[in-house]
PDB file of N, CA and C in Angstrom:
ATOM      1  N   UNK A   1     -27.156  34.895  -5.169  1.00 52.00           N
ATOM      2  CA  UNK A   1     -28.515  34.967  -4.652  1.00 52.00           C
ATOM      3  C   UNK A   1     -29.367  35.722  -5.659  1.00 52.00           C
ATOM      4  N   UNK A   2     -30.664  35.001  -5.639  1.00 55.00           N
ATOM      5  CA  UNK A   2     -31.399  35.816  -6.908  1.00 55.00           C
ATOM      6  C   UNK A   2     -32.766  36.472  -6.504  1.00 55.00           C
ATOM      7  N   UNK A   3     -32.871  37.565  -6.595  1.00 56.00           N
ATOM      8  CA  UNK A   3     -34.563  37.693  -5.712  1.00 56.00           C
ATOM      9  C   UNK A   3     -35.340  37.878  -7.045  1.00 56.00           C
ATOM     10  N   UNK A   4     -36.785  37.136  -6.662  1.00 74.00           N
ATOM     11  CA  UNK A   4     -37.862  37.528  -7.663  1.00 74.00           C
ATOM     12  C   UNK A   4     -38.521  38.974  -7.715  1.00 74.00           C
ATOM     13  N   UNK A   5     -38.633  39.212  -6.506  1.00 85.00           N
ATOM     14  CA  UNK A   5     -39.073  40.594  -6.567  1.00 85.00           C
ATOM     15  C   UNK A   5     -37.422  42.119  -5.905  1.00 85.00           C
ATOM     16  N   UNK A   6     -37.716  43.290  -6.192  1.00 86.00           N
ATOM     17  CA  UNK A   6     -36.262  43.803  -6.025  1.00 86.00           C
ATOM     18  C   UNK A   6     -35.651  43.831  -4.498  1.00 86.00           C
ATOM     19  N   UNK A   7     -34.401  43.894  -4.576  1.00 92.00           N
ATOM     20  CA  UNK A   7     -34.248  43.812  -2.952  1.00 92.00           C
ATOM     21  C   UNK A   7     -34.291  44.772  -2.056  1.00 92.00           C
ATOM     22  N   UNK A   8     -34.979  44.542  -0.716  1.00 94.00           N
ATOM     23  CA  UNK A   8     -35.291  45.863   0.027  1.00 94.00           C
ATOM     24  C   UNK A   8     -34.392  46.123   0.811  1.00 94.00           C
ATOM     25  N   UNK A   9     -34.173  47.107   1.400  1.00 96.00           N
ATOM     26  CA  UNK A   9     -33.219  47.784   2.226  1.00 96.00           C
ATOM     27  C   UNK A   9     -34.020  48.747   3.144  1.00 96.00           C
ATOM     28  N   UNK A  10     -33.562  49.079   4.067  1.00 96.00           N
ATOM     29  CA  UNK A  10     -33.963  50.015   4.639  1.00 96.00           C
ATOM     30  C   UNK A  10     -33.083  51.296   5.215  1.00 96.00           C
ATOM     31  N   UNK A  11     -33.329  52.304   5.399  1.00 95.00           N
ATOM     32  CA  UNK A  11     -32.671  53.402   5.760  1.00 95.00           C
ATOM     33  C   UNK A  11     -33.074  53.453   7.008  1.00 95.00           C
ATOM     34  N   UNK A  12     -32.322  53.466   8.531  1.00 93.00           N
ATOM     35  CA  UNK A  12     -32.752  53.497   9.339  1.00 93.00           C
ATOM     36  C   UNK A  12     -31.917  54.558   9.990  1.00 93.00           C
ATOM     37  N   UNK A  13     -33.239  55.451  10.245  1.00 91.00           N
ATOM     38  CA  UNK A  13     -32.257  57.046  11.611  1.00 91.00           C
ATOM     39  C   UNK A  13     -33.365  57.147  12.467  1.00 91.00           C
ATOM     40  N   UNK A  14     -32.713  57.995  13.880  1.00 91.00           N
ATOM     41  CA  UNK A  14     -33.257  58.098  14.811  1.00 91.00           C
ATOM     42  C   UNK A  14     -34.886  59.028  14.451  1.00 91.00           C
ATOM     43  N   UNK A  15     -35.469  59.202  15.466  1.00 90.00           N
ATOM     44  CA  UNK A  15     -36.769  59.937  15.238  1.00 90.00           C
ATOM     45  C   UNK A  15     -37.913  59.337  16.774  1.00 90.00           C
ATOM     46  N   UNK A  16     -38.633  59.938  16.895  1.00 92.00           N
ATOM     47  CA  UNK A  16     -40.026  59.777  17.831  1.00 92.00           C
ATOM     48  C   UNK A  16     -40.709  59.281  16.951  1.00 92.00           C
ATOM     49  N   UNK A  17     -42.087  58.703  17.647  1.00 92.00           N
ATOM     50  CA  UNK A  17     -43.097  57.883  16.951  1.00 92.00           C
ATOM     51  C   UNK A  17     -43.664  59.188  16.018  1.00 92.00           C
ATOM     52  N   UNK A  18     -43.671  60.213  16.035  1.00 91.00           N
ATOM     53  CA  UNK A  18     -44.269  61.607  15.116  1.00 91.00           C
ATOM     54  C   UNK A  18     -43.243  61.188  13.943  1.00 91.00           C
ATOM     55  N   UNK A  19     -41.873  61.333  14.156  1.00 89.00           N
ATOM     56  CA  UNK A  19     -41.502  61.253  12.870  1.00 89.00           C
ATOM     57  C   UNK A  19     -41.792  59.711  12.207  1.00 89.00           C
ATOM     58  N   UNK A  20     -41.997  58.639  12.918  1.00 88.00           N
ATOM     59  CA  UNK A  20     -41.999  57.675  12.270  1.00 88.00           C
ATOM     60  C   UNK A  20     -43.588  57.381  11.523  1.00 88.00           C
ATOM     61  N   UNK A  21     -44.712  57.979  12.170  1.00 88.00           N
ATOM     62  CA  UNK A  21     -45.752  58.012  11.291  1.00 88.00           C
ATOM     63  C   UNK A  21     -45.756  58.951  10.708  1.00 88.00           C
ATOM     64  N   UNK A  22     -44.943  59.808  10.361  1.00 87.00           N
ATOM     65  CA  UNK A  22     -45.148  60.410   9.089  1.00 87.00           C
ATOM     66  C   UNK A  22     -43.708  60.188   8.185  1.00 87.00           C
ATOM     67  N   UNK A  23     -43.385  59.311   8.104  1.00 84.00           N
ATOM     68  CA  UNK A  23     -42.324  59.095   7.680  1.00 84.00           C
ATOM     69  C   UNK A  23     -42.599  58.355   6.128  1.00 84.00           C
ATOM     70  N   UNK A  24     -42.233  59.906   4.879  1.00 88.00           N
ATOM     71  CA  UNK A  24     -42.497  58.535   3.581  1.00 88.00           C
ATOM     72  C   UNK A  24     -41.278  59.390   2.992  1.00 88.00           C
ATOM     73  N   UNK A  25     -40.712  58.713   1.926  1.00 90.00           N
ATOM     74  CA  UNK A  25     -39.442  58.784   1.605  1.00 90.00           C
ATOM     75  C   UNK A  25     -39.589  59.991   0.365  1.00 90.00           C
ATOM     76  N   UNK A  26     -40.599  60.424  -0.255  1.00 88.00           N
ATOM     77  CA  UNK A  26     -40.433  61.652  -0.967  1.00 88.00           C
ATOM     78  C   UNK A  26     -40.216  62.996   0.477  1.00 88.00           C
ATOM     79  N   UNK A  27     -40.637  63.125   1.345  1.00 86.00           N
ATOM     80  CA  UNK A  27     -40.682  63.652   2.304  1.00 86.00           C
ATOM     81  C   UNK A  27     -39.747  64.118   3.232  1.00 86.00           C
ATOM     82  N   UNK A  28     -39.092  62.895   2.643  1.00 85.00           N
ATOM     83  CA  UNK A  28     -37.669  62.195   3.778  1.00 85.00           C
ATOM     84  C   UNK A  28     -36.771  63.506   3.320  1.00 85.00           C
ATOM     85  N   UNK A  29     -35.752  63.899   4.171  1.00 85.00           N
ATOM     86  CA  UNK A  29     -34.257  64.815   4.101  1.00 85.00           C
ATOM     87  C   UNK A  29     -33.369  63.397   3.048  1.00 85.00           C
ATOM     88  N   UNK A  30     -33.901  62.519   3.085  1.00 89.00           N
ATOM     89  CA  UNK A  30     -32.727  61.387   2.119  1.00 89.00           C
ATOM     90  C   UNK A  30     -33.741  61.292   0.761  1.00 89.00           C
ATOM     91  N   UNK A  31     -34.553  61.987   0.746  1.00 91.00           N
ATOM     92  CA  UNK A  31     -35.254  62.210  -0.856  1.00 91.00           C
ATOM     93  C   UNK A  31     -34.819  61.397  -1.683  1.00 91.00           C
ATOM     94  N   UNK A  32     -33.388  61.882  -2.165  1.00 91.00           N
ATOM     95  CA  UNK A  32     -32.475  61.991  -3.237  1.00 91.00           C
ATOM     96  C   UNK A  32     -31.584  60.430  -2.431  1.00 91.00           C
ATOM     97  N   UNK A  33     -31.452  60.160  -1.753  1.00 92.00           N
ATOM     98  CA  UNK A  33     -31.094  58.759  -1.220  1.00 92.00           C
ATOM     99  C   UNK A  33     -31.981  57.515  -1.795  1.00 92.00           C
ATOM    100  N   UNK A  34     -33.231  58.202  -1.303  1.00 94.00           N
ATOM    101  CA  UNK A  34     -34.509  56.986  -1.832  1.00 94.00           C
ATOM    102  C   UNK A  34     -34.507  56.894  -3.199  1.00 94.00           C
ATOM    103  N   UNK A  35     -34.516  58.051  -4.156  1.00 93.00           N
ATOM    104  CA  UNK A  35     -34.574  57.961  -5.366  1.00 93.00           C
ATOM    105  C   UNK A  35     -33.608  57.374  -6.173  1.00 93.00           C
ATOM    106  N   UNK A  36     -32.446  57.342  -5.523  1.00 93.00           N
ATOM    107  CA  UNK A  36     -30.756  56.667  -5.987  1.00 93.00           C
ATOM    108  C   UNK A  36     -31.299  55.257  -5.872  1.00 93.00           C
ATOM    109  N   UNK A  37     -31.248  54.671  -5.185  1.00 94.00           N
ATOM    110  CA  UNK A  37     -31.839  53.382  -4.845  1.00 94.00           C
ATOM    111  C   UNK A  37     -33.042  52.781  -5.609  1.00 94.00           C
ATOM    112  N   UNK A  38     -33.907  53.518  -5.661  1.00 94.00           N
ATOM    113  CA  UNK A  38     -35.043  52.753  -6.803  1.00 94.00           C
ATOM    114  C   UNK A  38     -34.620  52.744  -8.364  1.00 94.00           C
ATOM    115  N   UNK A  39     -33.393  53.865  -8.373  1.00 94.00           N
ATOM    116  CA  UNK A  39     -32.970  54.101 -10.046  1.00 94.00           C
ATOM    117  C   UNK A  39     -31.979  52.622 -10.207  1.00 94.00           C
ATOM    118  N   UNK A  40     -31.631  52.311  -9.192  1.00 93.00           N
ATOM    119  CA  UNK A  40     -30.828  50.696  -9.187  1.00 93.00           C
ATOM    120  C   UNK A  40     -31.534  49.656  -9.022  1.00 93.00           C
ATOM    121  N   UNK A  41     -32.740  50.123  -9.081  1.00 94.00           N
ATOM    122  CA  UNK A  41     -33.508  48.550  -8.365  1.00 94.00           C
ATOM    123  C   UNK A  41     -33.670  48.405  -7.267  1.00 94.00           C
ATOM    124  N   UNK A  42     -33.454  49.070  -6.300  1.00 95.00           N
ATOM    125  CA  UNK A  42     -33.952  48.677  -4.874  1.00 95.00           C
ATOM    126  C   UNK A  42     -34.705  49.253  -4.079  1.00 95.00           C
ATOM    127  N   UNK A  43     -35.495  48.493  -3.422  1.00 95.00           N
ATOM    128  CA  UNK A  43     -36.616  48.891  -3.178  1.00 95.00           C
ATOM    129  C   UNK A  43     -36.486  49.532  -1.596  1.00 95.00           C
ATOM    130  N   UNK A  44     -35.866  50.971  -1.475  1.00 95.00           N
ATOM    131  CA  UNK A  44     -35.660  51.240   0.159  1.00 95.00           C
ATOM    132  C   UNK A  44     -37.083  52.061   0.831  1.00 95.00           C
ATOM    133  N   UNK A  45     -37.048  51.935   2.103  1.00 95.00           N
ATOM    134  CA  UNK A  45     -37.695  51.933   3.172  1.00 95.00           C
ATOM    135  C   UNK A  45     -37.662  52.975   4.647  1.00 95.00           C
ATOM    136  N   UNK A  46     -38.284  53.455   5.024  1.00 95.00           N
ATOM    137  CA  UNK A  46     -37.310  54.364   5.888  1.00 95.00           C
ATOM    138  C   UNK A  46     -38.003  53.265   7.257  1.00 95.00           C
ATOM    139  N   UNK A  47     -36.630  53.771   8.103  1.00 95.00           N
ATOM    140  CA  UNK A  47     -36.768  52.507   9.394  1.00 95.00           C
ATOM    141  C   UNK A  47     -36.700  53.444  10.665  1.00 95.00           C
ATOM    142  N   UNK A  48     -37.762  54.579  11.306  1.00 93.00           N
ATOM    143  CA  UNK A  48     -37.482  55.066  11.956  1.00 93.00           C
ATOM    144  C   UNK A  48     -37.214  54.707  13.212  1.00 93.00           C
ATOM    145  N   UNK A  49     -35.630  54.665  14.062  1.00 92.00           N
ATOM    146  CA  UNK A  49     -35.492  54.088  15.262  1.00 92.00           C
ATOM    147  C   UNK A  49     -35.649  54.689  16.654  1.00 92.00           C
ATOM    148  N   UNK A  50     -35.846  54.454  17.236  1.00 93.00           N
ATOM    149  CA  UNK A  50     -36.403  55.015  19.066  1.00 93.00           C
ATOM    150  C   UNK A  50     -36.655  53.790  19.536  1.00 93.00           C
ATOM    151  N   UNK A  51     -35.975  54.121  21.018  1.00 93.00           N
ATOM    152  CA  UNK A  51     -36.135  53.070  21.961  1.00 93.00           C
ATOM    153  C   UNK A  51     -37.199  52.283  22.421  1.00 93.00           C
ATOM    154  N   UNK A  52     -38.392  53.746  22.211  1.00 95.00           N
ATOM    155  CA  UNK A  52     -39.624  53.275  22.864  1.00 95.00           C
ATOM    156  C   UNK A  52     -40.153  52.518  22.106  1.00 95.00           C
ATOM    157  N   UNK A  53     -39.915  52.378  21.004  1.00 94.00           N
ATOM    158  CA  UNK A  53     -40.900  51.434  19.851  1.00 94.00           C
ATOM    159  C   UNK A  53     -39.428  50.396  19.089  1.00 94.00           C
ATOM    160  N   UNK A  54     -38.827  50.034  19.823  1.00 94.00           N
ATOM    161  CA  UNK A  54     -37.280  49.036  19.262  1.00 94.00           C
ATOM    162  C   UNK A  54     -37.504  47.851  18.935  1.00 94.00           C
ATOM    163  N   UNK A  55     -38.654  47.302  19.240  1.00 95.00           N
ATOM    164  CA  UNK A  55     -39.301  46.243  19.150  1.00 95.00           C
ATOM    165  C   UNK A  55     -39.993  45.976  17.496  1.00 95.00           C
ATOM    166  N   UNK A  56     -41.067  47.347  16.614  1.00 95.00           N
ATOM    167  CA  UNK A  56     -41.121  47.450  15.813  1.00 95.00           C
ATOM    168  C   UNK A  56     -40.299  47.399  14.787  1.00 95.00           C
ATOM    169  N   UNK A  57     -39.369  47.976  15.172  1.00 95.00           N
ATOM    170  CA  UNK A  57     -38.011  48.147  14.022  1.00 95.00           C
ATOM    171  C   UNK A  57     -36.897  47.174  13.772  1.00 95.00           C
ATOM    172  N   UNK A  58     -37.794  46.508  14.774  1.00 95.00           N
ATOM    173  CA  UNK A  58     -36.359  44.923  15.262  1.00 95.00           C
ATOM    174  C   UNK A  58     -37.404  44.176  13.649  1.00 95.00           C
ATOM    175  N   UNK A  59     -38.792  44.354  14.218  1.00 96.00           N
ATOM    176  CA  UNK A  59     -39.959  43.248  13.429  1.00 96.00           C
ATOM    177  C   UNK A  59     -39.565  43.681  12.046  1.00 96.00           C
ATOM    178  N   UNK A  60     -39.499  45.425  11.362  1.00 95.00           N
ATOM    179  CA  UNK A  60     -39.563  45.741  10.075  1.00 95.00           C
ATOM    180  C   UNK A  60     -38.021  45.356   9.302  1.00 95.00           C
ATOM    181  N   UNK A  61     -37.278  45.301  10.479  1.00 95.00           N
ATOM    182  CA  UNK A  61     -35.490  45.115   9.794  1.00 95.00           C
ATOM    183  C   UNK A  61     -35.417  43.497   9.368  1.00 95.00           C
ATOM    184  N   UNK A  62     -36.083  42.527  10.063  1.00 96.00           N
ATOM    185  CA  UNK A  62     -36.244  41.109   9.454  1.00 96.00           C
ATOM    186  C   UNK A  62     -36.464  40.963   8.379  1.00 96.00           C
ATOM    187  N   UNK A  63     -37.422  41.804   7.856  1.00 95.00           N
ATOM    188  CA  UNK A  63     -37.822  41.743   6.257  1.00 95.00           C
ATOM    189  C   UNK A  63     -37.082  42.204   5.080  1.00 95.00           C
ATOM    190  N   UNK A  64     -35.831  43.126   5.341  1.00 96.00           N
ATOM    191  CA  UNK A  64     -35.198  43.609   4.305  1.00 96.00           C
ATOM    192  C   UNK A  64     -33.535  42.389   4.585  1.00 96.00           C
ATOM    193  N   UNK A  65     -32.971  42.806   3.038  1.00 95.00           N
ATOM    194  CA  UNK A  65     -31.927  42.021   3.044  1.00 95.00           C
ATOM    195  C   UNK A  65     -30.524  42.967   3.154  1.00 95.00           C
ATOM    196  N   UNK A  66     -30.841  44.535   3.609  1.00 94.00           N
ATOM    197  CA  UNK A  66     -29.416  45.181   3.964  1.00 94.00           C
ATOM    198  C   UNK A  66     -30.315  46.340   4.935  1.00 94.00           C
ATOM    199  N   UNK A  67     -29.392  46.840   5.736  1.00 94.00           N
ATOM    200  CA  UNK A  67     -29.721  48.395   6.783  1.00 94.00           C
ATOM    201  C   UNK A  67     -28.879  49.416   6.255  1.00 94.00           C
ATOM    202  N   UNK A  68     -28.936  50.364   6.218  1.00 92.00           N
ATOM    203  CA  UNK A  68     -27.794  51.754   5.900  1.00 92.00           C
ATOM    204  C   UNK A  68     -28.946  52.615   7.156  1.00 92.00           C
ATOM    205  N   UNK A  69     -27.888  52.663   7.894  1.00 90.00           N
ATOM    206  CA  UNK A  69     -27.552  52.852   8.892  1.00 90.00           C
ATOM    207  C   UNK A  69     -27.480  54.309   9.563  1.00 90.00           C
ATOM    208  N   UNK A  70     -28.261  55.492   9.318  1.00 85.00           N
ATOM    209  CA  UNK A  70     -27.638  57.353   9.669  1.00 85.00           C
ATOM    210  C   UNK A  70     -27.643  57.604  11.146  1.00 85.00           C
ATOM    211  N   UNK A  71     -26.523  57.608  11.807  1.00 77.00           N
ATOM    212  CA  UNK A  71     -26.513  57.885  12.885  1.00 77.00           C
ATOM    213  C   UNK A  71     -25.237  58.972  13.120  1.00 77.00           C
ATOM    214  N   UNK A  72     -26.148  59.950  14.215  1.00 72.00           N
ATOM    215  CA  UNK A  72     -25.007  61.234  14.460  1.00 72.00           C
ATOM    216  C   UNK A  72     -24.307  60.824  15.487  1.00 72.00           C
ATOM    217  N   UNK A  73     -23.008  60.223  15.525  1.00 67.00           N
ATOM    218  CA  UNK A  73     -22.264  60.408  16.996  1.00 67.00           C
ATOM    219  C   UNK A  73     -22.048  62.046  17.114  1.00 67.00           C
ATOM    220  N   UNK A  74     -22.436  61.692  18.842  1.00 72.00           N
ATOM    221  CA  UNK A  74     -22.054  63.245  19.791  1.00 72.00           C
ATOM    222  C   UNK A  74     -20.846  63.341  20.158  1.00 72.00           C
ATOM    223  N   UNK A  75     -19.598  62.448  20.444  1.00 73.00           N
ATOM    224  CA  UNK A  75     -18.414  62.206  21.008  1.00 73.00           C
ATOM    225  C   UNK A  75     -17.632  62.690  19.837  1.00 73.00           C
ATOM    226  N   UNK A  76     -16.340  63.942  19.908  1.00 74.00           N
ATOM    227  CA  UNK A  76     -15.790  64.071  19.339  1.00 74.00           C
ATOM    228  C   UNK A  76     -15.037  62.905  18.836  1.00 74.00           C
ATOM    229  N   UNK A  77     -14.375  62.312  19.240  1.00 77.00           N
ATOM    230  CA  UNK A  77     -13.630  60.932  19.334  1.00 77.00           C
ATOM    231  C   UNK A  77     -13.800  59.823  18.246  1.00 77.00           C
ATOM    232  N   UNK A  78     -15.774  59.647  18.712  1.00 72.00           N
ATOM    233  CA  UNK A  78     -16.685  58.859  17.863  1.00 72.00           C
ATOM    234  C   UNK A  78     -16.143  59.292  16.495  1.00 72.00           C
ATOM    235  N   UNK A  79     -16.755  60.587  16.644  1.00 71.00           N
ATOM    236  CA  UNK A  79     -16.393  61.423  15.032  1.00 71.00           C
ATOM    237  C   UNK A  79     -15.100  61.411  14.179  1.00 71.00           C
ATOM    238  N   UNK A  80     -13.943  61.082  15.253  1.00 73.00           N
ATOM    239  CA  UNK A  80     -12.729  61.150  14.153  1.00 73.00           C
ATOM    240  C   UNK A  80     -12.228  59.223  14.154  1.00 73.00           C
ATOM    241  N   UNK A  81     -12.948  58.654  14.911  1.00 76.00           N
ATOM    242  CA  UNK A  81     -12.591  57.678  14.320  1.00 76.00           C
ATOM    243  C   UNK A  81     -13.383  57.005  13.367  1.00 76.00           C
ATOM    244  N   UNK A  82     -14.232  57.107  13.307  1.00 70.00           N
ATOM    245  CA  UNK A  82     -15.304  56.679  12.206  1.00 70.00           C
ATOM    246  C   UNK A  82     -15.532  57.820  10.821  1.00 70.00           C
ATOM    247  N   UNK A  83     -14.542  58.289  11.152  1.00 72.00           N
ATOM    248  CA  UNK A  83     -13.921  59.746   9.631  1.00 72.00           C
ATOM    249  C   UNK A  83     -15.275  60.032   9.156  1.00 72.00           C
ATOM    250  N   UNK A  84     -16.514  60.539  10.183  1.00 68.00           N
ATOM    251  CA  UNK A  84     -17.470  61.114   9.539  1.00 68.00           C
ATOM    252  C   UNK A  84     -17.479  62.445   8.945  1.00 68.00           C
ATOM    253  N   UNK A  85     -16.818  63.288   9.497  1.00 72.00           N
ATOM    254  CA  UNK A  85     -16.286  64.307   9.363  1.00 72.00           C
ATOM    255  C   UNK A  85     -15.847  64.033   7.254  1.00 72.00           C
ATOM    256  N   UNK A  86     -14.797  63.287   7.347  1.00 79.00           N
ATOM    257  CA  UNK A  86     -14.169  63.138   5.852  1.00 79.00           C
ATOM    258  C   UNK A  86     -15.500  62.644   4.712  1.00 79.00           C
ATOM    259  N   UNK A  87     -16.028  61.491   5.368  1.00 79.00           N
ATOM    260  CA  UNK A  87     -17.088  61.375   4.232  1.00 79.00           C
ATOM    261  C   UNK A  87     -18.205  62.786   3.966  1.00 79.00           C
ATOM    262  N   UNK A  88     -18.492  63.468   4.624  1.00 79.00           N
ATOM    263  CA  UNK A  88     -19.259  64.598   4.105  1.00 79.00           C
ATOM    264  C   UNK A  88     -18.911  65.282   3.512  1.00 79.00           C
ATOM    265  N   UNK A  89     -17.314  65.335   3.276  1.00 81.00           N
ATOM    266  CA  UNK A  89     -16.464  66.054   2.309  1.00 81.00           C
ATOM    267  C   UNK A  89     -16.608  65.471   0.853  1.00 81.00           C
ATOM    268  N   UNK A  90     -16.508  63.877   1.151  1.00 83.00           N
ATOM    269  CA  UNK A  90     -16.110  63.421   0.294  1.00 83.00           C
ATOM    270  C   UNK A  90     -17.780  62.987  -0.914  1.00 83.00           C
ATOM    271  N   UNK A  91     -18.911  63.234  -0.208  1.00 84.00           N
ATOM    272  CA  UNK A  91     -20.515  62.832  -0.558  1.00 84.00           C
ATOM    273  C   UNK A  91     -20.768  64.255  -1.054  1.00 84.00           C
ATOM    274  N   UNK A  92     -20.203  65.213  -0.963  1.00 84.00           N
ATOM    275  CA  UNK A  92     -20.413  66.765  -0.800  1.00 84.00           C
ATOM    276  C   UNK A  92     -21.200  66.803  -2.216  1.00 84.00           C
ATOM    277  N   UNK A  93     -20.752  66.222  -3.307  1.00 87.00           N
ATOM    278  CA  UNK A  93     -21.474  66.922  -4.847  1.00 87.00           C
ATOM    279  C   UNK A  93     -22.421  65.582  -4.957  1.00 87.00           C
ATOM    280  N   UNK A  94     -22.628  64.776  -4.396  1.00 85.00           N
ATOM    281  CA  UNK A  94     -23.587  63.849  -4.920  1.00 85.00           C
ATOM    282  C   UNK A  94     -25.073  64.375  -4.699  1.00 85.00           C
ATOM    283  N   UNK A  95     -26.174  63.667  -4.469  1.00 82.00           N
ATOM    284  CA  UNK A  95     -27.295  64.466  -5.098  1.00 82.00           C
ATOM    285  C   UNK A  95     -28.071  64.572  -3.516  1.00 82.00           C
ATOM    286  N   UNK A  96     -27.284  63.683  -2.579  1.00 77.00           N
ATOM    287  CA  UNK A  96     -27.450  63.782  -0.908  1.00 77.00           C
ATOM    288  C   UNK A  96     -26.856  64.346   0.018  1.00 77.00           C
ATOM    289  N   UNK A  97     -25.675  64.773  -0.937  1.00 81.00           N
ATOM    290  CA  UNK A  97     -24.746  65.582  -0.268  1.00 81.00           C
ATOM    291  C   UNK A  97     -25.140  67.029   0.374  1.00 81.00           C
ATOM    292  N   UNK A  98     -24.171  67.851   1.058  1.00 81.00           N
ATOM    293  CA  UNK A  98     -24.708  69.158   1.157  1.00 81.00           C
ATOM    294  C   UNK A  98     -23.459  70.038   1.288  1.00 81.00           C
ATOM    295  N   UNK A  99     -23.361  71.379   1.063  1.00 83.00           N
ATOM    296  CA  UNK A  99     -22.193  72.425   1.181  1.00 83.00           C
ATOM    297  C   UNK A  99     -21.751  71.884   2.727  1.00 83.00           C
ATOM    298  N   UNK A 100     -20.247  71.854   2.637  1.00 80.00           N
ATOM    299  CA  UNK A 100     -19.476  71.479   4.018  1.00 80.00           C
ATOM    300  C   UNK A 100     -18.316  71.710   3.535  1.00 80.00           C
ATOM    301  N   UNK A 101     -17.664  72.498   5.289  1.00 74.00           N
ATOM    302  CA  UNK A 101     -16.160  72.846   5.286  1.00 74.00           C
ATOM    303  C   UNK A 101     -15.491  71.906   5.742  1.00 74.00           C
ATOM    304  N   UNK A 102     -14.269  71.862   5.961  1.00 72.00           N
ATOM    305  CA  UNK A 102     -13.772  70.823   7.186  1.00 72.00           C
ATOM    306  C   UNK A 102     -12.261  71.710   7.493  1.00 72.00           C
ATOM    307  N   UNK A 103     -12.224  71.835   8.805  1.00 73.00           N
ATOM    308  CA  UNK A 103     -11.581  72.910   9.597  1.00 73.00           C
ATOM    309  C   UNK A 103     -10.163  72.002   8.994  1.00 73.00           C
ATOM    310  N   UNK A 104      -9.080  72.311   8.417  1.00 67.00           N
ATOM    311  CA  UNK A 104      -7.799  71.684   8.947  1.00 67.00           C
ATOM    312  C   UNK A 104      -7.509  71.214   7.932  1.00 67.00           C
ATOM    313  N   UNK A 105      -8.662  71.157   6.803  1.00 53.00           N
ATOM    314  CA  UNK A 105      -7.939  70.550   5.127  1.00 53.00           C
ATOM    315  C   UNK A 105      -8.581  71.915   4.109  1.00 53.00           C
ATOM    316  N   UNK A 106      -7.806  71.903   3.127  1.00 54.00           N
ATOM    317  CA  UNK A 106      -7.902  73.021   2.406  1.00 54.00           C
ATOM    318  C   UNK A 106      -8.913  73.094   1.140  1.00 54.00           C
ATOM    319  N   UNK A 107      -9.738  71.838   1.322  1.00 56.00           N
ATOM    320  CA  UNK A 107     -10.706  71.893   0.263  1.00 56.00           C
ATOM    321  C   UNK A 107     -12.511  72.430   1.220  1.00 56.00           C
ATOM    322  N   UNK A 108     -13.635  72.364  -0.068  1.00 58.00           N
ATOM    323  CA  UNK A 108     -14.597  72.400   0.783  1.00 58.00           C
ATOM    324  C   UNK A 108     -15.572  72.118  -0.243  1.00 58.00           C
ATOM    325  N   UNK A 109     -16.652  72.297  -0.417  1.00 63.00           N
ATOM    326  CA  UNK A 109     -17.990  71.920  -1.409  1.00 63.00           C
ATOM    327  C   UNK A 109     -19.110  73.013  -1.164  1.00 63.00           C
TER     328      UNK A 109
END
């Protein structure tokens, strides 16, 4: 597949309509996410999601050709099967990463 112009993506996490109108990606906590992405060519987006406005975000996600996806599960359970816990270990020195322990393994960042 070849696009003429670069391909968009969007970053989509939770938020209220406050965070979603003020939502621009130098701004963003994924700063350094957005900036990774344009240094490759792609053109990302932030996709702020809430129920009350699901309809908007259904309309803005049609237009891009991938989602990355930030969502916090609350369920311990959630958390160890989807090894979120391990990837923050493992993202720890990249430029989105952040200092994190993890109870039960002997490394940390």
């Amino acid at each position: 597949m070849s696009f003429s112009s670069p391909p968009r993506l969007a970053i989509l996490y939770p938020g209220d309509r406050a965070a979603c109108d003020r939502s621009s990606p130098a701004e963003s906590r994924f700063a350094s996410l957005f900036d990774a992405f344009a240094a490759a060519g792609v053109a990302a987006e932030p996709a702020v999601y809430n129920d009350d406005f699901a309809d908007e975000v259904l309309s803005q996600l049609q237009h891009v050709q991938g989602v990355l996806v930030w969502h916090n599960p609350t369920h311990p359970d959630t958390i160890l099967r989807m090894g979120t816990k391990d990837v923050l270990l493992y993202v720890c020195d990249l430029p989105f990463g952040s200092g994190v322990h993890r109870v039960g393994v002997l490394s940390s960042c």
